[in-house]
Amino acid sequence: MRALFARHALLPEGWRRDVVIEWDIHGDLTGVHPDSHPPLNVARADYVLPGMVNLHSHAFQRALGGLTERAGDGPDSFWTWRDLMYRFAASITPEQIEAIAAQLYVECLRHGYTSVCEFHYLQRAPGGQAYARVAETAERVAAGAHEAGMGLSLLPVLYSHAGFGAQPLKPGQERFRTGVDEVLGIVEALAPLRGGQFEAGAAPHSLRAAGIDQIRALAAGLPQARPLHIHIAEQQAEVEQCLAHTGRRPVAYLMDEIAVGARWCLVHATHLVESEVQSLAGSGAVAGLCPTTEANLGDGLFPLEPYLAAGGVFGVGSDSHVSQSPVEELRWLEYGQRLQHQRRNIAVGGAQREVGDFLWQAALRGGAQAAGRRVGALEAGRRADLLVLDGSHPNLDGVLDAEVLGRFLFCGNDNLVRDVLCGGRWVVQGGRHMAQDAIAQRYRQAVKQLREGSQ
Ligand code: ZN
């Protein structure tokens, strides 16, 4: 039976009671009916949420999580972390990419993500030569998502330069090298995979790694409405280099030169001045926020309050995968603002005064837009992506609708996600992913090989 009866379900208009949720064999929701009687022979759940979208991921970096927390001789920074990441990336094989991606996506599903946007820049073989198949590594990431049952927006990356002013790539960057035609070729090669669970867009890596003319050509060459993502202003040094080369700050420069609209996601729009806050919010693009990675790398804090006041759209991503949980991203998004402003309950808007409800719904909206897929809400026509929370957990016992997301996001570290339906398939039941043991076994082998190879 492709249906579920939820005593409490979060719908686009807010929490509703006694909701019958139905989907079809393709994994699309066909009906969402509140105030219904429980049908016979249909499973029941206490609390049901739409699955979250993870709008920014570099899957292979999952294997590095927790390994870069040792202090060096001088001040450590994003740039010293990046050196370590490059060493790891230098030797990774397509098989290892697939094994790591599958493990990551299992973990993401178990914690409540049902879609991922994969910002994929490992395109070439170790040493920098092309694979026989132009989409070799991208297809491996897609295979990992398929094995885990994760919805995927795959974004092959345009990466041509080491820095502003078209600086030549460094040896550690040769595996990332792509031009506009190559990226469009990868997008085309991925076309047969398109469907309910898969979309292909593209991503100029950053203003450092792609020239503005290249970005313009990529946007023009990509089919209409496909997602376009870019790293934009993660580090102060990046802002200073952009100013030195263009006379403008990164967001201002991109907005001036490119018709940035709703298909765009600006990842790590961390360092903004007020005029950029307004122009980004007004463009309809999504701000891609990755609070745990941005904290781990010491990036800085996004100006969330003025951005929300200007009507800006945002979503969250786990980026380097120091966390695989949307709870942690949304919790730290709010906590960063509280610490900065020495106030509480900052992420709210309009009539919505519940921080948890606001964060979950707003991140769904922005995440779905950034994914370019029909996800992010329990309504007919969207993907059947939902989470069943553990109604027997002490944190959720007897709570009111308005309290569910507050408890979920801001209380403790138990994983309250019990079951996960993704694209109409139950991929997690009772906290266990259907293929977690086999996928973890392959992951352990891949990481062992990688660590032995990088010593
Ligand atoms: Zn990134």
Tab-separated table of C-alpha atoms and ligand atoms in Angstrom:
chain	number	residue	atom	x	y	z
A	1	MET	CA	0.000	0.000	0.000
A	2	ARG	CA	1.574	3.287	-1.048
A	3	ALA	CA	0.043	5.403	1.713
A	4	LEU	CA	0.667	6.564	5.269
A	5	PHE	CA	-1.650	7.965	7.946
A	6	ALA	CA	0.001	10.733	10.007
A	7	ARG	CA	-1.580	11.946	13.238
A	8	HIS	CA	0.468	15.124	12.781
A	9	ALA	CA	2.080	16.208	9.506
A	10	LEU	CA	3.869	19.377	8.467
A	11	LEU	CA	2.184	20.607	5.272
A	12	PRO	CA	3.018	23.815	3.356
A	13	GLU	CA	0.431	25.756	5.389
A	14	GLY	CA	1.694	24.343	8.718
A	15	TRP	CA	0.907	21.416	11.003
A	16	ARG	CA	-2.278	19.477	10.221
A	17	ARG	CA	-3.924	16.526	11.959
A	18	ASP	CA	-5.008	13.111	10.694
A	19	VAL	CA	-3.380	13.333	7.292
A	20	VAL	CA	-3.592	10.585	4.689
A	21	ILE	CA	-0.521	10.767	2.423
A	22	GLU	CA	-0.564	8.779	-0.837
A	23	TRP	CA	2.012	8.263	-3.587
A	24	ASP	CA	2.318	6.356	-6.835
A	25	ILE	CA	4.675	3.760	-8.228
A	26	HIS	CA	6.910	6.502	-9.685
A	27	GLY	CA	7.518	7.986	-6.232
A	28	ASP	CA	5.349	11.097	-6.673
A	29	LEU	CA	2.828	12.221	-4.083
A	30	THR	CA	-0.701	11.831	-5.458
A	31	GLY	CA	-2.771	13.018	-2.506
A	32	VAL	CA	-2.340	14.714	0.890
A	33	HIS	CA	-5.628	14.831	2.832
A	34	PRO	CA	-5.840	16.348	6.327
A	35	ASP	CA	-8.717	15.704	8.737
A	36	SER	CA	-9.205	12.195	7.406
A	37	HIS	CA	-10.189	8.948	9.063
A	38	PRO	CA	-7.395	6.381	9.241
A	39	PRO	CA	-7.857	4.006	6.297
A	40	LEU	CA	-7.755	0.278	6.925
A	41	ASN	CA	-4.430	-1.488	6.383
A	42	VAL	CA	-2.412	1.738	6.162
A	43	ALA	CA	0.622	2.257	8.390
A	44	ARG	CA	0.296	4.977	11.016
A	45	ALA	CA	2.829	7.537	12.219
A	46	ASP	CA	2.815	10.182	14.941
A	47	TYR	CA	4.866	13.026	13.453
A	48	VAL	CA	5.703	13.382	9.753
A	49	LEU	CA	7.918	16.027	8.125
A	50	PRO	CA	8.997	16.609	4.520
A	51	GLY	CA	12.562	15.324	4.038
A	52	MET	CA	15.203	18.057	4.015
A	53	VAL	CA	17.279	19.119	0.990
A	54	ASN	CA	21.056	19.168	1.431
A	55	LEU	CA	21.953	21.856	-1.093
A	56	HIS	CA	25.735	21.616	-0.971
A	57	SER	CA	27.897	18.507	-0.833
A	58	HIS	CA	31.377	17.403	-1.856
A	59	ALA	CA	30.813	13.712	-1.188
A	60	PHE	CA	34.462	12.571	-1.216
A	61	GLN	CA	35.282	14.961	1.642
A	62	ARG	CA	33.243	12.686	3.940
A	63	ALA	CA	36.358	10.501	4.179
A	64	LEU	CA	38.328	13.462	5.627
A	65	GLY	CA	35.843	14.318	8.369
A	66	GLY	CA	37.578	14.750	11.708
A	67	LEU	CA	41.068	14.199	10.283
A	68	THR	CA	42.040	17.859	9.980
A	69	GLU	CA	41.624	18.926	13.607
A	70	ARG	CA	45.314	18.994	14.602
A	71	ALA	CA	46.996	22.376	15.037
A	72	GLY	CA	49.975	23.146	12.809
A	73	ASP	CA	52.939	25.371	13.591
A	74	GLY	CA	51.385	28.606	12.358
A	75	PRO	CA	47.774	29.793	12.365
A	76	ASP	CA	45.548	27.220	10.655
A	77	SER	CA	42.998	28.426	8.151
A	78	PHE	CA	40.722	27.403	5.330
A	79	TRP	CA	43.791	27.406	3.097
A	80	THR	CA	45.818	24.977	5.225
A	81	TRP	CA	42.743	22.690	5.401
A	82	ARG	CA	42.516	22.887	1.628
A	83	ASP	CA	46.097	21.650	1.234
A	84	LEU	CA	45.218	18.506	3.210
A	85	MET	CA	42.037	18.008	1.204
A	86	TYR	CA	44.030	18.256	-2.052
A	87	ARG	CA	46.431	15.535	-0.863
A	88	PHE	CA	43.475	13.246	-0.207
A	89	ALA	CA	41.840	14.118	-3.527
A	90	ALA	CA	45.039	13.395	-5.458
A	91	SER	CA	44.769	9.620	-5.309
A	92	ILE	CA	41.064	8.808	-4.961
A	93	THR	CA	39.705	6.329	-7.567
A	94	PRO	CA	36.247	6.234	-9.187
A	95	GLU	CA	35.408	3.099	-7.149
A	96	GLN	CA	36.356	4.904	-3.945
A	97	ILE	CA	34.311	7.960	-4.947
A	98	GLU	CA	31.262	5.720	-5.353
A	99	ALA	CA	31.832	3.894	-2.053
A	100	ILE	CA	32.288	7.130	-0.104
A	101	ALA	CA	29.269	8.793	-1.740
A	102	ALA	CA	27.021	5.809	-0.954
A	103	GLN	CA	28.104	5.835	2.708
A	104	LEU	CA	27.578	9.584	2.996
A	105	TYR	CA	24.114	9.406	1.448
A	106	VAL	CA	23.078	6.574	3.793
A	107	GLU	CA	24.101	8.756	6.738
A	108	CYS	CA	22.308	11.784	5.294
A	109	LEU	CA	19.116	9.769	4.771
A	110	ARG	CA	19.255	8.369	8.310
A	111	HIS	CA	19.423	11.925	9.664
A	112	GLY	CA	16.632	13.386	7.550
A	113	TYR	CA	18.012	14.554	4.210
A	114	THR	CA	16.181	13.107	1.201
A	115	SER	CA	17.861	15.210	-1.517
A	116	VAL	CA	21.452	16.252	-2.107
A	117	CYS	CA	23.011	18.764	-4.497
A	118	GLU	CA	26.437	17.396	-5.344
A	119	PHE	CA	28.993	20.087	-6.286
A	120	HIS	CA	31.233	17.657	-8.127
A	121	TYR	CA	34.712	18.798	-9.103
A	122	LEU	CA	36.823	15.618	-9.164
A	123	GLN	CA	36.449	15.001	-12.898
A	124	ARG	CA	39.850	13.755	-14.051
A	125	ALA	CA	42.150	10.854	-13.242
A	126	PRO	CA	45.079	11.199	-10.819
A	127	GLY	CA	47.695	13.148	-12.754
A	128	GLY	CA	45.074	15.140	-14.627
A	129	GLN	CA	44.419	13.033	-17.744
A	130	ALA	CA	40.814	12.608	-18.889
A	131	TYR	CA	38.939	9.380	-18.252
A	132	ALA	CA	37.691	7.515	-21.329
A	133	ARG	CA	34.166	8.403	-20.246
A	134	VAL	CA	33.789	12.148	-19.751
A	135	ALA	CA	31.261	11.608	-16.931
A	136	GLU	CA	33.142	8.712	-15.293
A	137	THR	CA	33.347	10.132	-11.770
A	138	ALA	CA	29.992	11.936	-11.979
A	139	GLU	CA	28.346	8.646	-12.874
A	140	ARG	CA	30.021	7.067	-9.836
A	141	VAL	CA	28.482	9.701	-7.574
A	142	ALA	CA	25.108	9.048	-9.216
A	143	ALA	CA	25.582	5.310	-8.659
A	144	GLY	CA	26.315	5.931	-4.973
A	145	ALA	CA	23.101	7.947	-4.675
A	146	HIS	CA	21.152	5.228	-6.459
A	147	GLU	CA	22.505	2.523	-4.134
A	148	ALA	CA	21.546	4.585	-1.090
A	149	GLY	CA	18.178	5.625	-2.550
A	150	MET	CA	18.965	9.346	-2.313
A	151	GLY	CA	17.508	12.041	-4.594
A	152	LEU	CA	20.354	13.817	-6.397
A	153	SER	CA	21.040	17.046	-8.269
A	154	LEU	CA	24.469	16.528	-9.779
A	155	LEU	CA	26.387	19.695	-10.587
A	156	PRO	CA	29.559	19.090	-12.633
A	157	VAL	CA	31.991	21.875	-11.813
A	158	LEU	CA	33.695	24.360	-14.123
A	159	TYR	CA	37.234	24.722	-12.802
A	160	SER	CA	39.832	26.352	-15.043
A	161	HIS	CA	42.062	28.620	-12.953
A	162	ALA	CA	43.961	28.676	-9.667
A	163	GLY	CA	42.945	32.240	-8.877
A	164	PHE	CA	41.680	35.596	-10.112
A	165	GLY	CA	43.284	36.801	-13.330
A	166	ALA	CA	43.185	33.330	-14.951
A	167	GLN	CA	46.153	32.002	-12.960
A	168	PRO	CA	47.257	28.571	-14.248
A	169	LEU	CA	46.154	25.573	-12.187
A	170	LYS	CA	48.554	24.193	-9.601
A	171	PRO	CA	49.582	20.497	-9.751
A	172	GLY	CA	47.141	19.578	-6.944
A	173	GLN	CA	44.289	21.050	-8.990
A	174	GLU	CA	44.851	19.138	-12.253
A	175	ARG	CA	42.175	16.588	-11.386
A	176	PHE	CA	39.610	19.394	-11.264
A	177	ARG	CA	40.421	20.925	-14.675
A	178	THR	CA	37.402	21.541	-16.897
A	179	GLY	CA	36.353	24.057	-19.533
A	180	VAL	CA	32.845	25.147	-20.455
A	181	ASP	CA	32.446	22.620	-23.292
A	182	GLU	CA	33.650	19.784	-21.090
A	183	VAL	CA	31.157	20.626	-18.346
A	184	LEU	CA	28.319	20.849	-20.856
A	185	GLY	CA	29.497	17.502	-22.278
A	186	ILE	CA	29.264	15.930	-18.802
A	187	VAL	CA	25.779	17.392	-18.342
A	188	GLU	CA	24.767	15.886	-21.671
A	189	ALA	CA	26.284	12.525	-20.785
A	190	LEU	CA	24.186	12.505	-17.601
A	191	ALA	CA	20.931	13.148	-19.512
A	192	PRO	CA	19.858	9.466	-19.597
A	193	LEU	CA	19.838	9.441	-15.778
A	194	ARG	CA	17.352	12.321	-15.498
A	195	GLY	CA	14.092	11.414	-13.815
A	196	GLY	CA	12.192	11.763	-10.570
A	197	GLN	CA	15.255	11.084	-8.429
A	198	PHE	CA	17.914	12.753	-10.549
A	199	GLU	CA	18.625	16.108	-12.176
A	200	ALA	CA	21.815	17.530	-13.676
A	201	GLY	CA	22.815	21.190	-13.458
A	202	ALA	CA	26.234	22.820	-13.388
A	203	ALA	CA	28.495	24.809	-11.104
A	204	PRO	CA	31.197	27.333	-11.878
A	205	HIS	CA	33.459	26.546	-8.914
A	206	SER	CA	34.019	30.158	-7.873
A	207	LEU	CA	35.059	33.526	-9.278
A	208	ARG	CA	38.605	32.362	-8.465
A	209	ALA	CA	38.423	29.226	-10.623
A	210	ALA	CA	36.197	30.391	-13.506
A	211	GLY	CA	36.328	33.608	-15.532
A	212	ILE	CA	33.213	35.732	-15.841
A	213	ASP	CA	33.012	35.069	-19.610
A	214	GLN	CA	33.148	31.332	-18.937
A	215	ILE	CA	30.387	31.613	-16.349
A	216	ARG	CA	28.247	33.538	-18.816
A	217	ALA	CA	28.836	30.883	-21.503
A	218	LEU	CA	28.046	28.041	-19.097
A	219	ALA	CA	24.796	29.685	-17.990
A	220	ALA	CA	23.818	30.226	-21.632
A	221	GLY	CA	24.724	26.684	-22.667
A	222	LEU	CA	22.945	24.885	-19.834
A	223	PRO	CA	19.307	23.983	-20.576
A	224	GLN	CA	16.861	26.526	-19.153
A	225	ALA	CA	15.791	26.156	-15.519
A	226	ARG	CA	18.567	23.697	-14.626
A	227	PRO	CA	20.280	24.693	-11.370
A	228	LEU	CA	23.505	26.712	-11.322
A	229	HIS	CA	25.553	26.860	-8.136
A	230	ILE	CA	28.733	28.789	-7.291
A	231	HIS	CA	30.983	29.273	-4.245
A	232	ILE	CA	30.883	33.026	-3.833
A	233	ALA	CA	32.340	34.761	-0.765
A	234	GLU	CA	33.538	32.194	1.743
A	235	GLN	CA	36.769	33.827	2.806
A	236	GLN	CA	37.888	37.414	3.409
A	237	ALA	CA	40.991	36.756	1.298
A	238	GLU	CA	38.716	35.833	-1.595
A	239	VAL	CA	36.802	39.102	-1.222
A	240	GLU	CA	40.056	41.076	-1.184
A	241	GLN	CA	41.401	39.287	-4.274
A	242	CYS	CA	38.130	39.928	-6.101
A	243	LEU	CA	38.265	43.607	-5.176
A	244	ALA	CA	41.852	43.821	-6.368
A	245	HIS	CA	41.084	42.204	-9.741
A	246	THR	CA	37.633	43.542	-10.544
A	247	GLY	CA	37.185	46.578	-8.318
A	248	ARG	CA	34.059	44.950	-6.921
A	249	ARG	CA	33.172	42.505	-4.156
A	250	PRO	CA	32.221	38.949	-5.264
A	251	VAL	CA	28.429	39.127	-4.959
A	252	ALA	CA	28.300	42.637	-6.427
A	253	TYR	CA	30.542	41.565	-9.311
A	254	LEU	CA	28.496	38.445	-10.107
A	255	MET	CA	25.217	40.368	-9.907
A	256	ASP	CA	26.555	43.131	-12.174
A	257	GLU	CA	27.879	40.764	-14.819
A	258	ILE	CA	25.456	37.820	-14.866
A	259	ALA	CA	21.652	37.655	-14.900
A	260	VAL	CA	21.418	35.917	-11.526
A	261	GLY	CA	17.902	34.649	-10.835
A	262	ALA	CA	15.990	31.807	-9.230
A	263	ARG	CA	18.019	29.021	-10.846
A	264	TRP	CA	21.136	30.228	-9.009
A	265	CYS	CA	22.439	29.148	-5.624
A	266	LEU	CA	25.241	31.251	-4.116
A	267	VAL	CA	27.057	28.984	-1.686
A	268	HIS	CA	28.893	30.535	1.270
A	269	ALA	CA	27.590	34.050	0.656
A	270	THR	CA	29.261	34.715	3.993
A	271	HIS	CA	30.903	38.076	3.506
A	272	LEU	CA	28.339	40.610	2.308
A	273	VAL	CA	27.915	44.335	2.676
A	274	GLU	CA	24.413	45.781	2.992
A	275	SER	CA	23.987	46.523	-0.737
A	276	GLU	CA	24.925	42.902	-1.524
A	277	VAL	CA	22.434	41.607	1.053
A	278	GLN	CA	19.736	43.571	-0.756
A	279	SER	CA	20.780	42.578	-4.284
A	280	LEU	CA	21.100	38.885	-3.420
A	281	ALA	CA	17.733	38.824	-1.638
A	282	GLY	CA	16.104	40.736	-4.500
A	283	SER	CA	17.524	38.437	-7.183
A	284	GLY	CA	15.442	35.449	-6.057
A	285	ALA	CA	18.584	33.290	-5.929
A	286	VAL	CA	19.186	30.967	-2.998
A	287	ALA	CA	21.857	31.661	-0.382
A	288	GLY	CA	23.470	28.270	0.274
A	289	LEU	CA	24.468	28.204	3.939
A	290	CYS	CA	26.646	25.458	5.434
A	291	PRO	CA	26.926	26.396	9.120
A	292	THR	CA	28.878	23.389	10.432
A	293	THR	CA	31.482	23.517	7.665
A	294	GLU	CA	31.681	27.301	7.831
A	295	ALA	CA	32.286	26.985	11.586
A	296	ASN	CA	34.797	24.162	11.125
A	297	LEU	CA	36.766	26.181	8.566
A	298	GLY	CA	36.517	29.458	10.455
A	299	ASP	CA	34.759	31.225	7.585
A	300	GLY	CA	32.505	33.685	9.395
A	301	LEU	CA	28.783	34.278	9.906
A	302	PHE	CA	26.153	35.041	7.281
A	303	PRO	CA	24.061	38.207	7.856
A	304	LEU	CA	20.864	36.218	8.274
A	305	GLU	CA	18.629	38.797	9.932
A	306	PRO	CA	18.866	41.590	7.317
A	307	TYR	CA	18.750	38.976	4.556
A	308	LEU	CA	15.490	37.536	5.873
A	309	ALA	CA	14.100	41.038	6.388
A	310	ALA	CA	14.801	41.700	2.696
A	311	GLY	CA	12.871	38.558	1.719
A	312	GLY	CA	15.934	36.456	0.902
A	313	VAL	CA	15.715	32.713	0.222
A	314	PHE	CA	18.141	30.293	1.857
A	315	GLY	CA	18.805	26.588	2.264
A	316	VAL	CA	21.401	24.512	4.088
A	317	GLY	CA	24.094	22.074	3.060
A	318	SER	CA	26.598	19.845	4.789
A	319	ASP	CA	29.430	20.694	2.364
A	320	SER	CA	32.541	19.006	3.851
A	321	HIS	CA	30.410	16.610	5.962
A	322	VAL	CA	31.727	17.259	9.419
A	323	SER	CA	28.017	16.718	10.127
A	324	GLN	CA	25.474	14.658	8.197
A	325	SER	CA	22.437	16.051	10.005
A	326	PRO	CA	20.075	18.885	9.051
A	327	VAL	CA	19.380	19.276	12.769
A	328	GLU	CA	22.934	20.397	13.318
A	329	GLU	CA	23.003	22.763	10.315
A	330	LEU	CA	19.786	24.529	11.332
A	331	ARG	CA	20.685	24.570	15.035
A	332	TRP	CA	24.060	26.169	14.350
A	333	LEU	CA	22.624	28.583	11.826
A	334	GLU	CA	20.426	29.977	14.603
A	335	TYR	CA	23.057	29.654	17.349
A	336	GLY	CA	25.654	31.544	15.305
A	337	GLN	CA	23.259	34.457	15.056
A	338	ARG	CA	22.449	34.327	18.789
A	339	LEU	CA	26.132	34.334	19.699
A	340	GLN	CA	26.839	37.200	17.355
A	341	HIS	CA	23.915	39.406	18.384
A	342	GLN	CA	23.542	38.289	22.025
A	343	ARG	CA	19.813	37.745	21.498
A	344	ARG	CA	17.532	34.716	21.050
A	345	ASN	CA	14.999	33.426	18.507
A	346	ILE	CA	16.315	35.229	15.442
A	347	ALA	CA	15.210	33.030	12.510
A	348	VAL	CA	11.510	33.880	12.416
A	349	GLY	CA	9.421	35.666	9.836
A	350	GLY	CA	5.968	37.145	9.349
A	351	ALA	CA	3.412	35.341	11.462
A	352	GLN	CA	5.748	32.398	12.095
A	353	ARG	CA	7.202	32.850	15.593
A	354	GLU	CA	8.325	29.235	16.069
A	355	VAL	CA	12.036	29.180	15.195
A	356	GLY	CA	12.068	25.451	14.405
A	357	ASP	CA	9.077	25.656	12.063
A	358	PHE	CA	10.466	28.718	10.337
A	359	LEU	CA	13.907	27.172	9.821
A	360	TRP	CA	12.595	23.828	8.518
A	361	GLN	CA	10.061	25.353	6.118
A	362	ALA	CA	12.373	28.093	4.850
A	363	ALA	CA	15.271	25.676	4.296
A	364	LEU	CA	12.910	23.320	2.451
A	365	ARG	CA	11.770	26.076	0.143
A	366	GLY	CA	15.277	27.273	-0.676
A	367	GLY	CA	16.658	23.757	-0.854
A	368	ALA	CA	13.998	22.601	-3.289
A	369	GLN	CA	14.618	25.638	-5.479
A	370	ALA	CA	18.374	25.023	-5.455
A	371	ALA	CA	17.874	21.329	-6.266
A	372	GLY	CA	15.749	22.090	-9.328
A	373	ARG	CA	13.611	19.049	-8.472
A	374	ARG	CA	9.976	18.725	-7.356
A	375	VAL	CA	10.780	18.213	-3.683
A	376	GLY	CA	10.471	20.005	-0.364
A	377	ALA	CA	6.764	19.826	0.508
A	378	LEU	CA	4.057	17.300	1.287
A	379	GLU	CA	1.709	18.122	-1.577
A	380	ALA	CA	0.496	16.281	-4.646
A	381	GLY	CA	2.946	16.441	-7.535
A	382	ARG	CA	6.072	16.606	-5.377
A	383	ARG	CA	8.340	13.673	-4.650
A	384	ALA	CA	7.253	11.328	-1.877
A	385	ASP	CA	10.089	12.311	0.472
A	386	LEU	CA	9.169	12.250	4.152
A	387	LEU	CA	10.470	11.582	7.640
A	388	VAL	CA	8.648	9.795	10.429
A	389	LEU	CA	9.902	10.988	13.802
A	390	ASP	CA	10.083	8.641	16.766
A	391	GLY	CA	6.896	9.520	18.618
A	392	SER	CA	7.878	7.232	21.503
A	393	HIS	CA	11.043	9.214	22.301
A	394	PRO	CA	10.804	11.187	25.564
A	395	ASN	CA	11.496	14.423	23.668
A	396	LEU	CA	8.355	14.019	21.565
A	397	ASP	CA	6.040	12.353	24.032
A	398	GLY	CA	2.825	14.353	24.191
A	399	VAL	CA	4.215	17.524	22.563
A	400	LEU	CA	1.976	19.995	20.761
A	401	ASP	CA	2.342	20.467	17.005
A	402	ALA	CA	4.025	23.827	17.529
A	403	GLU	CA	6.642	22.213	19.772
A	404	VAL	CA	7.744	19.334	17.543
A	405	LEU	CA	10.422	21.142	15.546
A	406	GLY	CA	11.696	23.021	18.583
A	407	ARG	CA	12.294	19.656	20.261
A	408	PHE	CA	13.701	18.121	17.080
A	409	LEU	CA	16.162	20.930	16.339
A	410	PHE	CA	17.104	22.278	19.753
A	411	CYS	CA	17.089	19.408	22.244
A	412	GLY	CA	19.767	16.752	22.570
A	413	ASN	CA	21.670	14.572	20.113
A	414	ASP	CA	19.531	11.449	19.785
A	415	ASN	CA	18.516	10.939	16.185
A	416	LEU	CA	14.722	11.263	16.290
A	417	VAL	CA	14.332	10.227	12.619
A	418	ARG	CA	12.842	6.720	12.747
A	419	ASP	CA	11.704	6.029	9.171
A	420	VAL	CA	12.511	7.725	5.877
A	421	LEU	CA	10.584	7.511	2.638
A	422	CYS	CA	12.558	8.815	-0.349
A	423	GLY	CA	11.088	8.870	-3.843
A	424	GLY	CA	8.303	6.586	-2.615
A	425	ARG	CA	10.658	3.934	-1.151
A	426	TRP	CA	11.142	3.206	2.543
A	427	VAL	CA	14.937	3.467	2.683
A	428	VAL	CA	15.226	3.793	6.475
A	429	GLN	CA	13.042	1.853	8.900
A	430	GLY	CA	13.461	1.766	12.642
A	431	GLY	CA	16.584	3.920	12.288
A	432	ARG	CA	18.334	1.437	9.996
A	433	HIS	CA	19.059	1.979	6.324
A	434	MET	CA	18.147	-0.993	4.126
A	435	ALA	CA	21.695	-1.391	2.756
A	436	GLN	CA	23.786	0.227	5.479
A	437	ASP	CA	25.925	-2.803	6.329
A	438	ALA	CA	27.057	-3.588	2.778
A	439	ILE	CA	27.642	0.089	2.002
A	440	ALA	CA	29.625	0.640	5.224
A	441	GLN	CA	31.795	-2.373	4.450
A	442	ARG	CA	32.770	-0.936	1.060
A	443	TYR	CA	33.350	2.463	2.642
A	444	ARG	CA	35.733	1.039	5.252
A	445	GLN	CA	37.750	-0.679	2.520
A	446	ALA	CA	37.905	2.500	0.432
A	447	VAL	CA	39.098	4.643	3.342
A	448	LYS	CA	41.689	2.060	4.360
A	449	GLN	CA	43.114	2.057	0.818
A	450	LEU	CA	43.103	5.850	0.704
A	451	ARG	CA	44.859	6.262	4.041
A	452	GLU	CA	47.490	3.679	3.137
A	453	GLY	CA	47.986	5.368	-0.237
A	454	SER	CA	48.360	8.901	1.173
A	455	GLN	CA	51.028	7.998	3.765
B	1	ZN	ZN	31.795	23.721	-1.207
